[in-house]
Amino acid sequence: MKLTEKEIEIVELLEKDARLPMDTIAKMVSLSIPEVEQIIKKLEDAKVIVQYATIVDWRKVDGHEGVTAMIDVKVTPKRGVGFDEVAERIYRFPEVKSVYLMSGAYDLSVVIEGRSMSEIAHFVSEKLSTLDSVISTTTHFILKKYKHDGTVFEQGDQDRRIVVAP
């Protein structure tokens, strides 16, 4: 689907902040509010805008810290469907947050979330590695998030100006 310049501007604005008020978006792209609403509806219907998401720093919520792991998966692709069938089987598990087809040593990258490392280990050993097409897995636990989807966590109040000396 080819988008107009205004449609691309609106998508970029919403990608940065999905909570922008319609009147603000309209002013920023020099359109009326009904025009902006119509464009957004069109983009949602066409699945260009798939979903609006909230980024949460769960470390700041007591009892909800959880564990996130990135799992590299090597698979045997099936004739006629390639990697799609095994990727679909993997993304249907509720623990799975993302699945990507990758270039390099591994075929799929799977991101999962659990309450503990043992819960993730159970997922890998009992669910993921038992799938027919899965040859091997390598699990990486995320220890700390510095930046996620363009959002920087815990910048602090440091003075980030460049020091200028005479």
PDB file of C-alpha atoms in Angstrom:
ATOM      1  CA  MET A   1       0.000   0.000   0.000  1.00  0.00           C
ATOM      2  CA  LYS A   2       1.444   3.339  -1.052  1.00  0.00           C
ATOM      3  CA  LEU A   3       0.955   6.075   1.529  1.00  0.00           C
ATOM      4  CA  THR A   4       0.788   9.798   0.958  1.00  0.00           C
ATOM      5  CA  GLU A   5       3.240  12.152   2.639  1.00  0.00           C
ATOM      6  CA  LYS A   6       0.578  13.212   5.174  1.00  0.00           C
ATOM      7  CA  GLU A   7      -0.307   9.572   5.959  1.00  0.00           C
ATOM      8  CA  ILE A   8       3.355   8.778   6.587  1.00  0.00           C
ATOM      9  CA  GLU A   9       3.644  11.843   8.848  1.00  0.00           C
ATOM     10  CA  ILE A  10       0.636  10.677  10.878  1.00  0.00           C
ATOM     11  CA  VAL A  11       1.992   7.119  11.189  1.00  0.00           C
ATOM     12  CA  GLU A  12       5.366   8.443  12.362  1.00  0.00           C
ATOM     13  CA  LEU A  13       3.699  10.696  14.947  1.00  0.00           C
ATOM     14  CA  LEU A  14       1.543   7.870  16.289  1.00  0.00           C
ATOM     15  CA  GLU A  15       4.507   5.506  16.343  1.00  0.00           C
ATOM     16  CA  LYS A  16       6.327   7.927  18.663  1.00  0.00           C
ATOM     17  CA  ASP A  17       3.281   8.678  20.840  1.00  0.00           C
ATOM     18  CA  ALA A  18      -0.025   6.887  20.251  1.00  0.00           C
ATOM     19  CA  ARG A  19      -1.719   9.115  22.837  1.00  0.00           C
ATOM     20  CA  LEU A  20      -1.338  12.341  20.878  1.00  0.00           C
ATOM     21  CA  PRO A  21      -4.688  14.148  20.790  1.00  0.00           C
ATOM     22  CA  MET A  22      -6.365  14.407  17.377  1.00  0.00           C
ATOM     23  CA  ASP A  23      -6.266  18.203  17.447  1.00  0.00           C
ATOM     24  CA  THR A  24      -2.492  18.128  18.066  1.00  0.00           C
ATOM     25  CA  ILE A  25      -1.926  15.704  15.181  1.00  0.00           C
ATOM     26  CA  ALA A  26      -4.150  17.815  12.931  1.00  0.00           C
ATOM     27  CA  LYS A  27      -2.116  20.947  13.714  1.00  0.00           C
ATOM     28  CA  MET A  28       1.196  19.149  13.225  1.00  0.00           C
ATOM     29  CA  VAL A  29       0.261  17.859   9.748  1.00  0.00           C
ATOM     30  CA  SER A  30      -1.840  20.878   8.711  1.00  0.00           C
ATOM     31  CA  LEU A  31      -5.096  18.965   8.266  1.00  0.00           C
ATOM     32  CA  SER A  32      -8.522  19.157   9.889  1.00  0.00           C
ATOM     33  CA  ILE A  33      -9.451  16.813  12.750  1.00  0.00           C
ATOM     34  CA  PRO A  34     -11.995  14.905  10.588  1.00  0.00           C
ATOM     35  CA  GLU A  35      -9.345  14.421   7.883  1.00  0.00           C
ATOM     36  CA  VAL A  36      -6.894  13.027  10.442  1.00  0.00           C
ATOM     37  CA  GLU A  37      -9.563  10.733  11.911  1.00  0.00           C
ATOM     38  CA  GLN A  38     -10.421   9.469   8.418  1.00  0.00           C
ATOM     39  CA  ILE A  39      -6.753   8.770   7.611  1.00  0.00           C
ATOM     40  CA  ILE A  40      -6.207   6.931  10.898  1.00  0.00           C
ATOM     41  CA  LYS A  41      -9.339   4.816  10.347  1.00  0.00           C
ATOM     42  CA  LYS A  42      -8.144   3.976   6.818  1.00  0.00           C
ATOM     43  CA  LEU A  43      -4.703   2.966   8.140  1.00  0.00           C
ATOM     44  CA  GLU A  44      -6.234   0.840  10.906  1.00  0.00           C
ATOM     45  CA  ASP A  45      -8.603  -0.886   8.455  1.00  0.00           C
ATOM     46  CA  ALA A  46      -5.690  -1.627   6.099  1.00  0.00           C
ATOM     47  CA  LYS A  47      -3.672  -3.018   9.064  1.00  0.00           C
ATOM     48  CA  VAL A  48      -0.900  -0.477   8.486  1.00  0.00           C
ATOM     49  CA  ILE A  49      -1.559   0.536  12.098  1.00  0.00           C
ATOM     50  CA  VAL A  50      -1.786  -2.879  13.705  1.00  0.00           C
ATOM     51  CA  GLN A  51      -2.058  -2.038  17.402  1.00  0.00           C
ATOM     52  CA  TYR A  52      -1.419   0.701  19.941  1.00  0.00           C
ATOM     53  CA  ALA A  53       1.003  -0.392  22.655  1.00  0.00           C
ATOM     54  CA  THR A  54       2.143   0.831  26.051  1.00  0.00           C
ATOM     55  CA  ILE A  55       5.720   0.403  27.250  1.00  0.00           C
ATOM     56  CA  VAL A  56       5.845  -0.461  30.956  1.00  0.00           C
ATOM     57  CA  ASP A  57       8.927  -0.594  33.176  1.00  0.00           C
ATOM     58  CA  TRP A  58       7.795  -3.609  35.220  1.00  0.00           C
ATOM     59  CA  ARG A  59      10.866  -3.388  37.462  1.00  0.00           C
ATOM     60  CA  LYS A  60       9.175  -0.435  39.154  1.00  0.00           C
ATOM     61  CA  VAL A  61       6.050  -2.445  40.028  1.00  0.00           C
ATOM     62  CA  ASP A  62       6.518  -4.594  43.130  1.00  0.00           C
ATOM     63  CA  GLY A  63       5.854  -8.270  42.494  1.00  0.00           C
ATOM     64  CA  HIS A  64       5.746  -7.936  38.688  1.00  0.00           C
ATOM     65  CA  GLU A  65       9.401  -7.828  37.722  1.00  0.00           C
ATOM     66  CA  GLY A  66       9.337 -11.035  35.662  1.00  0.00           C
ATOM     67  CA  VAL A  67      12.021 -12.377  33.359  1.00  0.00           C
ATOM     68  CA  THR A  68      12.447 -11.818  29.629  1.00  0.00           C
ATOM     69  CA  ALA A  69      14.487 -14.156  27.462  1.00  0.00           C
ATOM     70  CA  MET A  70      15.592 -14.089  23.851  1.00  0.00           C
ATOM     71  CA  ILE A  71      15.881 -17.563  22.388  1.00  0.00           C
ATOM     72  CA  ASP A  72      17.790 -18.320  19.203  1.00  0.00           C
ATOM     73  CA  VAL A  73      16.166 -21.310  17.495  1.00  0.00           C
ATOM     74  CA  LYS A  74      17.588 -23.444  14.715  1.00  0.00           C
ATOM     75  CA  VAL A  75      14.843 -25.295  12.811  1.00  0.00           C
ATOM     76  CA  THR A  76      14.373 -27.564   9.838  1.00  0.00           C
ATOM     77  CA  PRO A  77      12.069 -25.777   7.371  1.00  0.00           C
ATOM     78  CA  LYS A  78       9.206 -27.802   5.894  1.00  0.00           C
ATOM     79  CA  ARG A  79       8.779 -28.249   2.172  1.00  0.00           C
ATOM     80  CA  GLY A  80       6.222 -25.873   0.726  1.00  0.00           C
ATOM     81  CA  VAL A  81       5.825 -23.707   3.839  1.00  0.00           C
ATOM     82  CA  GLY A  82       9.438 -22.986   4.810  1.00  0.00           C
ATOM     83  CA  PHE A  83       9.744 -21.503   8.280  1.00  0.00           C
ATOM     84  CA  ASP A  84       6.189 -20.156   8.441  1.00  0.00           C
ATOM     85  CA  GLU A  85       4.562 -23.277   9.891  1.00  0.00           C
ATOM     86  CA  VAL A  86       7.016 -23.722  12.769  1.00  0.00           C
ATOM     87  CA  ALA A  87       7.015 -19.957  13.464  1.00  0.00           C
ATOM     88  CA  GLU A  88       3.218 -20.073  13.725  1.00  0.00           C
ATOM     89  CA  ARG A  89       3.347 -23.033  16.127  1.00  0.00           C
ATOM     90  CA  ILE A  90       5.809 -21.105  18.288  1.00  0.00           C
ATOM     91  CA  TYR A  91       3.969 -17.766  18.329  1.00  0.00           C
ATOM     92  CA  ARG A  92       0.749 -19.450  19.455  1.00  0.00           C
ATOM     93  CA  PHE A  93       2.224 -20.127  22.913  1.00  0.00           C
ATOM     94  CA  PRO A  94       0.988 -17.423  25.328  1.00  0.00           C
ATOM     95  CA  GLU A  95       4.491 -16.864  26.786  1.00  0.00           C
ATOM     96  CA  VAL A  96       5.818 -15.837  23.374  1.00  0.00           C
ATOM     97  CA  LYS A  97       5.870 -12.082  22.814  1.00  0.00           C
ATOM     98  CA  SER A  98       7.729 -11.962  19.475  1.00  0.00           C
ATOM     99  CA  VAL A  99       9.038 -14.286  16.755  1.00  0.00           C
ATOM    100  CA  TYR A 100      11.388 -13.128  13.997  1.00  0.00           C
ATOM    101  CA  LEU A 101      12.907 -14.927  11.001  1.00  0.00           C
ATOM    102  CA  MET A 102      16.619 -14.107  11.151  1.00  0.00           C
ATOM    103  CA  SER A 103      19.679 -14.310   8.983  1.00  0.00           C
ATOM    104  CA  GLY A 104      22.848 -15.822  10.438  1.00  0.00           C
ATOM    105  CA  ALA A 105      23.548 -18.909  12.526  1.00  0.00           C
ATOM    106  CA  TYR A 106      19.981 -19.309  13.838  1.00  0.00           C
ATOM    107  CA  ASP A 107      16.714 -19.253  11.918  1.00  0.00           C
ATOM    108  CA  LEU A 108      14.252 -17.787  14.419  1.00  0.00           C
ATOM    109  CA  SER A 109      14.576 -15.356  17.301  1.00  0.00           C
ATOM    110  CA  VAL A 110      11.895 -15.831  19.955  1.00  0.00           C
ATOM    111  CA  VAL A 111      11.227 -13.383  22.795  1.00  0.00           C
ATOM    112  CA  ILE A 112       9.339 -14.772  25.789  1.00  0.00           C
ATOM    113  CA  GLU A 113       8.327 -13.499  29.200  1.00  0.00           C
ATOM    114  CA  GLY A 114       7.849 -15.475  32.382  1.00  0.00           C
ATOM    115  CA  ARG A 115       7.687 -15.013  36.135  1.00  0.00           C
ATOM    116  CA  SER A 116      11.019 -16.726  36.771  1.00  0.00           C
ATOM    117  CA  MET A 117      14.048 -18.263  35.050  1.00  0.00           C
ATOM    118  CA  SER A 118      12.750 -21.732  35.899  1.00  0.00           C
ATOM    119  CA  GLU A 119       9.438 -20.938  34.168  1.00  0.00           C
ATOM    120  CA  ILE A 120      11.354 -19.972  31.016  1.00  0.00           C
ATOM    121  CA  ALA A 121      13.550 -23.079  31.326  1.00  0.00           C
ATOM    122  CA  HIS A 122      10.380 -25.178  31.543  1.00  0.00           C
ATOM    123  CA  PHE A 123       9.004 -23.516  28.393  1.00  0.00           C
ATOM    124  CA  VAL A 124      12.225 -24.179  26.470  1.00  0.00           C
ATOM    125  CA  SER A 125      12.631 -27.791  27.610  1.00  0.00           C
ATOM    126  CA  GLU A 126       8.986 -28.906  27.590  1.00  0.00           C
ATOM    127  CA  LYS A 127       7.350 -26.870  24.824  1.00  0.00           C
ATOM    128  CA  LEU A 128       9.853 -25.297  22.425  1.00  0.00           C
ATOM    129  CA  SER A 129      12.571 -27.934  22.101  1.00  0.00           C
ATOM    130  CA  THR A 130      10.033 -30.751  21.728  1.00  0.00           C
ATOM    131  CA  LEU A 131       8.603 -29.343  18.476  1.00  0.00           C
ATOM    132  CA  ASP A 132       9.444 -31.602  15.518  1.00  0.00           C
ATOM    133  CA  SER A 133      11.242 -28.976  13.443  1.00  0.00           C
ATOM    134  CA  VAL A 134      13.356 -27.530  16.280  1.00  0.00           C
ATOM    135  CA  ILE A 135      16.987 -28.668  16.049  1.00  0.00           C
ATOM    136  CA  SER A 136      18.564 -26.515  18.789  1.00  0.00           C
ATOM    137  CA  THR A 137      18.011 -23.491  21.014  1.00  0.00           C
ATOM    138  CA  THR A 138      20.207 -20.944  22.765  1.00  0.00           C
ATOM    139  CA  THR A 139      18.600 -18.903  25.541  1.00  0.00           C
ATOM    140  CA  HIS A 140      19.720 -15.402  26.558  1.00  0.00           C
ATOM    141  CA  PHE A 141      18.186 -13.769  29.629  1.00  0.00           C
ATOM    142  CA  ILE A 142      17.713 -10.005  29.592  1.00  0.00           C
ATOM    143  CA  LEU A 143      19.373  -8.627  32.709  1.00  0.00           C
ATOM    144  CA  LYS A 144      18.497  -4.953  32.271  1.00  0.00           C
ATOM    145  CA  LYS A 145      16.664  -2.865  29.684  1.00  0.00           C
ATOM    146  CA  TYR A 146      18.353   0.366  28.712  1.00  0.00           C
ATOM    147  CA  LYS A 147      16.188   1.168  25.688  1.00  0.00           C
ATOM    148  CA  HIS A 148      13.111  -0.586  24.277  1.00  0.00           C
ATOM    149  CA  ASP A 149      11.212   0.372  21.115  1.00  0.00           C
ATOM    150  CA  GLY A 150      12.893   3.770  21.099  1.00  0.00           C
ATOM    151  CA  THR A 151      12.138   4.496  24.759  1.00  0.00           C
ATOM    152  CA  VAL A 152      15.119   5.013  27.079  1.00  0.00           C
ATOM    153  CA  PHE A 153      14.684   3.646  30.615  1.00  0.00           C
ATOM    154  CA  GLU A 154      16.170   5.469  33.637  1.00  0.00           C
ATOM    155  CA  GLN A 155      17.961   8.373  32.012  1.00  0.00           C
ATOM    156  CA  GLY A 156      18.436   9.980  35.381  1.00  0.00           C
ATOM    157  CA  ASP A 157      18.922  13.650  36.007  1.00  0.00           C
ATOM    158  CA  GLN A 158      22.507  13.766  34.794  1.00  0.00           C
ATOM    159  CA  ASP A 159      23.642  16.816  32.892  1.00  0.00           C
ATOM    160  CA  ARG A 160      24.152  15.420  29.372  1.00  0.00           C
ATOM    161  CA  ARG A 161      25.485  18.633  27.844  1.00  0.00           C
ATOM    162  CA  ILE A 162      28.840  18.511  26.128  1.00  0.00           C
ATOM    163  CA  VAL A 163      31.560  20.134  28.182  1.00  0.00           C
ATOM    164  CA  VAL A 164      33.068  23.081  26.360  1.00  0.00           C
ATOM    165  CA  ALA A 165      36.476  24.203  27.558  1.00  0.00           C
ATOM    166  CA  PRO A 166      38.248  27.386  26.429  1.00  0.00           C
TER     167      PRO A 166
END
